[in-house]
Coordinates of C-alpha atoms in Angstrom, one line a residue:
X1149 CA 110.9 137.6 89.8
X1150 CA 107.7 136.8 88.4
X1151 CA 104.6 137.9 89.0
X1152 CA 101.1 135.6 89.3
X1153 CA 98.2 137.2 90.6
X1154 CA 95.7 135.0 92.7
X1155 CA 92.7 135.5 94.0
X1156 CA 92.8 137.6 97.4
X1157 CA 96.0 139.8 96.4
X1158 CA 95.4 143.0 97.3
X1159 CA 96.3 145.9 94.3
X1160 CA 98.4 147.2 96.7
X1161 CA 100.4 143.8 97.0
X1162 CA 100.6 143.3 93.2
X1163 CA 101.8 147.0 93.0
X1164 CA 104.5 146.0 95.2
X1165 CA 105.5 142.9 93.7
X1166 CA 105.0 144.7 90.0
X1167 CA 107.7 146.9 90.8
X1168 CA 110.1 144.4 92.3
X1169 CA 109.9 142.1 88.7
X1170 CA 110.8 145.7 87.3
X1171 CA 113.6 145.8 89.5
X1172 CA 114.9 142.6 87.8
X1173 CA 114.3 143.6 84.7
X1174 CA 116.5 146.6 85.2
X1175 CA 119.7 144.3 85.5
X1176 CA 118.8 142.0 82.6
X1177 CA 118.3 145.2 80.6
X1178 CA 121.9 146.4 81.0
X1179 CA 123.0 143.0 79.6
X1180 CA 120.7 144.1 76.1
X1181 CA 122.8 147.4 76.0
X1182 CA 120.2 149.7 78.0
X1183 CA 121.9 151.7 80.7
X1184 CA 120.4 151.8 84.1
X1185 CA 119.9 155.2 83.8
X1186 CA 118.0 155.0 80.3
X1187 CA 115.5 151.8 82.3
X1188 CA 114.9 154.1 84.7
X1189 CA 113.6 157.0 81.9
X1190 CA 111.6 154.7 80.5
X1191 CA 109.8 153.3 82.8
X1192 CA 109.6 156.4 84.5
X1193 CA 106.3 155.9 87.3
X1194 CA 105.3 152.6 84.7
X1195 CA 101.9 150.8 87.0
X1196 CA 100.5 147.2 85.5
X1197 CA 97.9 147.9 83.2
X1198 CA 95.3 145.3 84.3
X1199 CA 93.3 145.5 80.9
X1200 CA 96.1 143.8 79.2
X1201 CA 96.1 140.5 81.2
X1202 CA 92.1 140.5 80.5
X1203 CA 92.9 140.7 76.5
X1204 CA 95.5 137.7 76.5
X1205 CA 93.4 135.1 76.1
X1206 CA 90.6 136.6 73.8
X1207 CA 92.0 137.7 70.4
X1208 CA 89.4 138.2 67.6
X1209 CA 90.7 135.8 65.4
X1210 CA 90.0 133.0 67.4
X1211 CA 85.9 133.9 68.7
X1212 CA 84.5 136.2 66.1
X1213 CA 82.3 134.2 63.6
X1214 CA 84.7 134.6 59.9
X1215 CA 81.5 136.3 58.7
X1216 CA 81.8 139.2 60.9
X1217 CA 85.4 139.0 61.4
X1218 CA 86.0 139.5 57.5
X1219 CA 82.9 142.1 57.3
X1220 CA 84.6 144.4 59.5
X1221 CA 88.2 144.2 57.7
X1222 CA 87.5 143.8 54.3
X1223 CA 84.5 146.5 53.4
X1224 CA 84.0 148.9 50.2
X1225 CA 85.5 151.2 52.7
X1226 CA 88.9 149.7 53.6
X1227 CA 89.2 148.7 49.2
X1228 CA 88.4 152.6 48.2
X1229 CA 91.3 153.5 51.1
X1230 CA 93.6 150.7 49.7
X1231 CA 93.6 151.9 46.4
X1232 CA 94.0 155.3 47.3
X1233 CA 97.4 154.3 48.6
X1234 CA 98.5 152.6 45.8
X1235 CA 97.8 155.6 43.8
X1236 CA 99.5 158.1 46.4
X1237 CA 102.3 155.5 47.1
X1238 CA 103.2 154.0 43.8
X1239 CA 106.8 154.9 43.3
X1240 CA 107.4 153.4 46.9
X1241 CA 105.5 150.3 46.3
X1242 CA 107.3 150.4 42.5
X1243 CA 110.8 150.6 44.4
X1244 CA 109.4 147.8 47.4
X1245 CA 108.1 145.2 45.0
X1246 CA 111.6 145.3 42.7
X1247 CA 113.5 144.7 46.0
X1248 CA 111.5 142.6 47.9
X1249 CA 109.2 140.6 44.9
X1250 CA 106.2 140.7 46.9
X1251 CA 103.2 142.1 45.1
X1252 CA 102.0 145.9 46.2
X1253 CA 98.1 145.0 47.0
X1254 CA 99.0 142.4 49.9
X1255 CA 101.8 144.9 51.4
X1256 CA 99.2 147.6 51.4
X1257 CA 96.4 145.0 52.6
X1258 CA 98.7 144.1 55.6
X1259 CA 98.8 147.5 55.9
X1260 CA 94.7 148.4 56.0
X1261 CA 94.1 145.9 58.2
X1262 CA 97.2 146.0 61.1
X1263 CA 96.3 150.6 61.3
X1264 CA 93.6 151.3 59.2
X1265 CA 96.8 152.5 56.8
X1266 CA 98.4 154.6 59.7
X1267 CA 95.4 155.8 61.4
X1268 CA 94.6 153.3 64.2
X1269 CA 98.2 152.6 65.8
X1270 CA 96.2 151.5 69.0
X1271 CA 96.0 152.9 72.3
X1272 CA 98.6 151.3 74.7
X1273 CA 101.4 152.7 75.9
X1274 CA 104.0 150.0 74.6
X1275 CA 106.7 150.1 77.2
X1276 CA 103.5 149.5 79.9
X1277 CA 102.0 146.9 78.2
X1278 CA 105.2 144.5 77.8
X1279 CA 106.1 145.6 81.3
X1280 CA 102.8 144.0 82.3
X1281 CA 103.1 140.7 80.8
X1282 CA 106.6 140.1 81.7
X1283 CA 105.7 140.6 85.5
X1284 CA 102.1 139.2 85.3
X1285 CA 100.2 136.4 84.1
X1286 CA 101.1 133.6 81.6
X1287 CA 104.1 133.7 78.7
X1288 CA 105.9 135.7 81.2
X1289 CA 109.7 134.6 79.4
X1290 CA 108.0 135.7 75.8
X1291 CA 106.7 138.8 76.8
X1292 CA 110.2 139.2 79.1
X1293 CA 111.9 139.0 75.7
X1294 CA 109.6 141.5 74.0
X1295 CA 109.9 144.1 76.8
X1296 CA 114.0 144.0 76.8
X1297 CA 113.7 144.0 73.0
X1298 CA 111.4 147.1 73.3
X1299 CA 113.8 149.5 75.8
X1300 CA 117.2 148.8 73.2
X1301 CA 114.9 149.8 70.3
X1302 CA 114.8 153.0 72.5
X1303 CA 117.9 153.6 73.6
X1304 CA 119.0 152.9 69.8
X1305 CA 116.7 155.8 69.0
X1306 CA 115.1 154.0 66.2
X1307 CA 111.2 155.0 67.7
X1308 CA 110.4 158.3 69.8
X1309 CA 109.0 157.0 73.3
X1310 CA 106.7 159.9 73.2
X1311 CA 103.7 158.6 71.8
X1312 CA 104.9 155.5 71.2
X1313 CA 101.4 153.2 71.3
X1314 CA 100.3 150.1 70.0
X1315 CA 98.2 147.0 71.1
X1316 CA 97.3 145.5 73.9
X1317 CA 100.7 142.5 73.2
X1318 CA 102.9 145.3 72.2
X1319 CA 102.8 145.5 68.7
X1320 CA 103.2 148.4 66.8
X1321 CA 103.1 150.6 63.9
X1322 CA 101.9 151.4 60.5
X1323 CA 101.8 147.4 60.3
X1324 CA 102.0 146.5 63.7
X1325 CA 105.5 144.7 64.1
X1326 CA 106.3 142.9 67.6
X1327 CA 109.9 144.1 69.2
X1328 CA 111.6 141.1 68.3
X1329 CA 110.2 141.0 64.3
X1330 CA 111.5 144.5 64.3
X1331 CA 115.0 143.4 65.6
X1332 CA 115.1 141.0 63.0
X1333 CA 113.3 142.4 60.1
X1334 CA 112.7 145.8 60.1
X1335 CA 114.6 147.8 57.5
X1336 CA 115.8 151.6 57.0
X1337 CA 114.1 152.2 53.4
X1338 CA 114.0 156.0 53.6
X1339 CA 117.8 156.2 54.4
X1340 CA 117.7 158.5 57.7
X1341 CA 119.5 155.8 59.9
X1342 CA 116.4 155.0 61.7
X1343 CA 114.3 151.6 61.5
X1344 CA 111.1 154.0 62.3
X1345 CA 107.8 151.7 62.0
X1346 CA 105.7 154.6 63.5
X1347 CA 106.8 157.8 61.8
X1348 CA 108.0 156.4 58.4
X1349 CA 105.8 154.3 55.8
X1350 CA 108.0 153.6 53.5
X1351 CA 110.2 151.8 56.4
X1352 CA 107.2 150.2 57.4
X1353 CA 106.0 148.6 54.2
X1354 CA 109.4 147.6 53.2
X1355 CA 109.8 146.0 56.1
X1356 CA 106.4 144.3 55.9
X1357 CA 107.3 143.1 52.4
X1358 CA 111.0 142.0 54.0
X1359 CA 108.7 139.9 56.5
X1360 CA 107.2 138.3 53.7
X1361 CA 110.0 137.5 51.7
X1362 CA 111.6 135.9 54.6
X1363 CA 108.7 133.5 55.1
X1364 CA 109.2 132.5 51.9
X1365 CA 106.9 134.2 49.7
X1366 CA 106.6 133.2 46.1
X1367 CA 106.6 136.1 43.5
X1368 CA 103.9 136.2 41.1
X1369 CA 102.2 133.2 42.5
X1370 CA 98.6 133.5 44.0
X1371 CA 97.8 132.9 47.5
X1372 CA 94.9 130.5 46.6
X1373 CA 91.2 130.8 45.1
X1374 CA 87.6 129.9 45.8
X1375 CA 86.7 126.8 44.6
X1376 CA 83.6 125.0 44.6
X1377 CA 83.5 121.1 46.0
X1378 CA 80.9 118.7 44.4
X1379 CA 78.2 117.5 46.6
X1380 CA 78.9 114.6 48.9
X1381 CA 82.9 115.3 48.6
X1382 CA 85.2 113.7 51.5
X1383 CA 86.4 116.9 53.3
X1384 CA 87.6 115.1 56.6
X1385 CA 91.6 116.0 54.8
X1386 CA 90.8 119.6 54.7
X1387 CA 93.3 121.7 56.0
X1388 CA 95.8 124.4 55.5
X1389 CA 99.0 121.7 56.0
X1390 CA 97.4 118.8 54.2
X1391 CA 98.5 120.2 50.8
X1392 CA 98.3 118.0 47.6
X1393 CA 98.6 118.5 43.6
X1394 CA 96.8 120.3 41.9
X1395 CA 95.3 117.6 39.8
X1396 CA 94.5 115.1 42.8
X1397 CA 92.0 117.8 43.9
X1398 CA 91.2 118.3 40.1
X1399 CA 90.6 114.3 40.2
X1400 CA 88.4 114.7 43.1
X1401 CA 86.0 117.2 41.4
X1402 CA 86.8 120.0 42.7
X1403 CA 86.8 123.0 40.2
X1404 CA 87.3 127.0 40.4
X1405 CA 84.4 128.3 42.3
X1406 CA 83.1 129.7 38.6
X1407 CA 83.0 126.0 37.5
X1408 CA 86.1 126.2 35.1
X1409 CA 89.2 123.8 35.5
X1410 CA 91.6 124.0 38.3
X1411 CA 95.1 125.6 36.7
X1412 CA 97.0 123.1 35.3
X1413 CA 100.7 123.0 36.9
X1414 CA 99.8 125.3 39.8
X1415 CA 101.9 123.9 43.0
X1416 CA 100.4 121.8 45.8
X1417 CA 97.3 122.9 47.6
X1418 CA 95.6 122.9 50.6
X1419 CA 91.8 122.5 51.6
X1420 CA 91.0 125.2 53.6
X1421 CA 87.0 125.5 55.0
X1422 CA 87.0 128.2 57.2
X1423 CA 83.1 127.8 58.2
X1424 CA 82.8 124.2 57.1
X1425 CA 81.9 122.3 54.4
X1426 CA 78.8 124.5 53.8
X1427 CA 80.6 127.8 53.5
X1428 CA 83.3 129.3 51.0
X1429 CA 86.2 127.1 50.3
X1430 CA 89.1 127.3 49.1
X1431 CA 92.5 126.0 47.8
X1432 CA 95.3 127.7 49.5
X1433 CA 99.1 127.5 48.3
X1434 CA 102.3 128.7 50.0
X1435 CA 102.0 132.5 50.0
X1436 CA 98.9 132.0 52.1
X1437 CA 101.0 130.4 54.5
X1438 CA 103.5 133.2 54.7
X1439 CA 100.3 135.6 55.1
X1440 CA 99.4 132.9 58.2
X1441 CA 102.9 133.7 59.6
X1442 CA 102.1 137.4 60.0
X1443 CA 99.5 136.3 62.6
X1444 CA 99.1 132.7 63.4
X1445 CA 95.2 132.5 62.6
X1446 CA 93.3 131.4 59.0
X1447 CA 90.7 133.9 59.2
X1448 CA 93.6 136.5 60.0
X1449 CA 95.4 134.8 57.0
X1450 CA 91.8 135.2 54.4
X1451 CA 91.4 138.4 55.5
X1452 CA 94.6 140.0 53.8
X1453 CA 94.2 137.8 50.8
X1454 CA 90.8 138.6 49.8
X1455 CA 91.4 142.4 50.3
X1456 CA 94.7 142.2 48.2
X1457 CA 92.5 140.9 45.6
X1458 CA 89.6 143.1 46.1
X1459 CA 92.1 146.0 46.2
X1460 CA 93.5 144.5 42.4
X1461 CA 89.8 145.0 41.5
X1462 CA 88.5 141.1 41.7
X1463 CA 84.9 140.4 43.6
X1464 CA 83.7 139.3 46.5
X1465 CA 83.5 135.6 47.5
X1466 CA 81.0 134.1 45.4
X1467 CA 79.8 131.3 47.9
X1468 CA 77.7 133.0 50.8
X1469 CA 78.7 132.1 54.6
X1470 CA 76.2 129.7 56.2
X1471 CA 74.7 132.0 58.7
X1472 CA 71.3 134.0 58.5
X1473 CA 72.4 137.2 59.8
X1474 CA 75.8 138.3 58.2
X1475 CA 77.9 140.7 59.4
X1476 CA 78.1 144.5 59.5
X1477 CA 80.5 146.8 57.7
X1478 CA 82.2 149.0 59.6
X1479 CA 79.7 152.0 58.4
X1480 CA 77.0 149.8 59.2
X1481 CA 78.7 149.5 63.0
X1482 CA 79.1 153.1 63.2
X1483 CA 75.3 153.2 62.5
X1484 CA 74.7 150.4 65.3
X1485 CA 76.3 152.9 67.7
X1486 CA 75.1 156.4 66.5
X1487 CA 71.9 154.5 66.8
X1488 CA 72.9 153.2 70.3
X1489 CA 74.3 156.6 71.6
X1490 CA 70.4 158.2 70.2
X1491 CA 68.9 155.7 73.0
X1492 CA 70.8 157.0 75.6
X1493 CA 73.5 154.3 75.9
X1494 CA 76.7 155.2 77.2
X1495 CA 79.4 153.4 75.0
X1496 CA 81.7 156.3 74.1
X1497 CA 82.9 157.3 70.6
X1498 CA 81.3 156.1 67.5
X1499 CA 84.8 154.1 66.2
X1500 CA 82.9 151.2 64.3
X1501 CA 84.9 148.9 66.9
X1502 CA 82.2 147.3 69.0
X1503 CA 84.1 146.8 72.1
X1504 CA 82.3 145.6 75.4
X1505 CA 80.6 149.0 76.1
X1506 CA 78.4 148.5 72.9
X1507 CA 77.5 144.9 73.2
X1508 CA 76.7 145.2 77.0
X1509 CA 73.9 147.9 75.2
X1510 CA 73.0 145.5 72.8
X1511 CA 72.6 142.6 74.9
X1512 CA 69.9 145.3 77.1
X1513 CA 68.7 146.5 74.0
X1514 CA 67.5 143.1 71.9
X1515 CA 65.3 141.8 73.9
X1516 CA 62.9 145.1 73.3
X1517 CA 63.3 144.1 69.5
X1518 CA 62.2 140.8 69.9
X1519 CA 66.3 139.0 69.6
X1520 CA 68.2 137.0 71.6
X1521 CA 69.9 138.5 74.0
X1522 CA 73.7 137.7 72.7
X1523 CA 75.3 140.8 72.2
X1524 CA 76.3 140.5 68.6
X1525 CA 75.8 143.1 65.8
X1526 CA 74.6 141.5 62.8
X1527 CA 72.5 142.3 60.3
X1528 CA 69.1 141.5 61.9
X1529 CA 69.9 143.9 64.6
X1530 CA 70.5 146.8 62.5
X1531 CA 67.3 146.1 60.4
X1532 CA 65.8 145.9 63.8
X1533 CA 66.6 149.3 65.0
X1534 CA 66.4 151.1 61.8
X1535 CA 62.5 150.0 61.8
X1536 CA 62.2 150.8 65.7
X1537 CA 64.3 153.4 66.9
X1538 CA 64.8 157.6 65.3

């Protein structure tokens, strides 16, 4: 059965029902190869975790302004890290790239964004998660799948259940696969008969890379490039799907964002605005497509292929976002909360993540700076409380 939680149920009800739909899923597990007796280890005294059904609907991607989405994921911080895994990881990425032909900066910038390059794996239990959404909520069938998928990649002894965290959908390791991408993607690089995305990075970027290559990445070509439009241009085609040549957006006026030439030759291209008209654009090609695969959202998308180039040693975007009061780095969040924690705010550890603890302080805490009371840390709030508070 499944599980829809209405107003009036009583915890102890939804308990009750919870583990009923786990009951069913028991018998549909021994049909994926999981004995009863492994289910049962499992989900050994598994409750709903509440907090998950809450997060379904709100992902990042889709609410966070681009400027502070991409200030928090691509910092000087996350570039010096990047490169420092080249460095430490170059006969890997040496033997990945020959097998796979995608290019070593956007595996490892898949990689610095999905776990901060191993260090952030998240902090759900997996098996608890998936066992949520298949009993409760909406995309019960999906998350049904992902669950199943999830208890034979444990009986097949490819992941150790101890420890075995990720986010709040049940995606995990080094570059945070879903169970069902790992079924079909993930690969054995280091030889030990395991597909182990948690313990094992050179599995995990190979099979990162193998994702790529299977949405039809493009050796050696570029993802796409800032451009710059000229003034009074037609934009109402943008888009990421409405590609055309090259030289029909050359005809148009559009040049590289430096003013040069667009390349002659280069494939088809879309339009992509990802603040509007007034902000960056740029002219994406196929690879930024299989980047947009990874994670269905643009912004997700532009966020791994500006830090592969930033981690190759190109700049920042040269066209600035249209917004007065840019995001923070995630230094510069850590400073909002050391800050906040100094005032006597409760909002737990200083992570550079400002969850809801931190912008339920800041919302109390702008009005005494003279800001709106919106929650969001931007720049003008940090200028705000380095001038008024220790």
């Amino acid at each position: 059965m499944s599980l829809m939680l209405v107003a009036g149920m009583s915890s102890a009800s939804a308990d009750a029902d919870f583990q009923r739909c786990l009951n069913d899923l028991r018998g549909e597990a021994r049909t994926r190869g999981v004995p009863a007796a492994s289910f049962d280890r499992f989900t050994a005294g598994l409750e709903p975790d509440m907090g998950v059904i809450e997060l379904l609907n709100h992902q990042p991607e889709f609410r966070t302004p681009i400027w502070d989405y991409l200030a928090g994921l691509v910092d000087d911080e996350r570039v010096a890290d990047g490169q420092a895994k080249l460095a430490e990881w170059r006969e890997l990425l040496d033997r990945v790239e020959a097998q796979y032909g995608v290019e070593r900066e956007t595996v490892v910038a898949i990689w610095g964004v999905e776990s901060n390059f191993g260090r952030t794996f998240g902090r759900r239990e997996v098996v608890q998660s998936l066992a949520t959404l298949a009993c409760i909520g909406r995309r019960q069938d999906f998350f049904r799948g992902e669950f199943l998928t999830t208890l034979r990649i444990l009986e097949d002894g490819h992941i150790d259940p101890e420890g075995f965290v990720g986010s709040w959908a049940g995606a995990f390791g080094h570059t945070q696969f879903m169970p069902s991408t790992f079924s079909r993607i993930a690969v054995d690089f280091d030889g030990d008969g395991r597909r182990d995305l948690m313990g094992s990075v050179p599995d995990a970027l190979a099979s990162t890379a193998n994702y790529l290559r299977q949405s039809n990445w493009r050796t050696g070509e570029p993802w796409g490039f800032e451009v710059r439009l000229p003034a009074g241009m037609d934009t109402s085609q943008a888009g990421r799907r409405n590609k055309q040549a090259m030289s029909a957006w050359a005809a148009a006026g559009v040049r590289k964002v430096d003013g040069s030439p667009l390349p002659g030759g280069a494939p088809q291209a879309g339009l992509l605005l990802p603040a509007g008209p007034q902000g960056p654009a740029f002219l994406v090609m196929r690879n930024f497509d299989a980047l947009f695969s990874y994670n269905a959202a643009e912004s997700y998308a532009l966020a791994i292929a500006h830090l592969s180039d930033r981690l190759r040693g190109e700049a920042v975007f040269v066209t600035p976002w249209p917004t007065d009061d840019p995001g923070l780095s995630r230094a510069e969040r850590r400073e909002v909360q050391e800050r906040l924690l100094a005032l006597g705010y409760e909002i737990g550890e200083v992570d550079g993540i400002i969850g809801s603890n931190s912008r339920a302080a800041i919302r109390e805490l702008q009005p005494q700076l003279g800001l709106e009371a919106d929650g969001r840390a931007g720049q003008r709030l940090l200028q705000a409380m380095r001038q008024h508070t220790p």
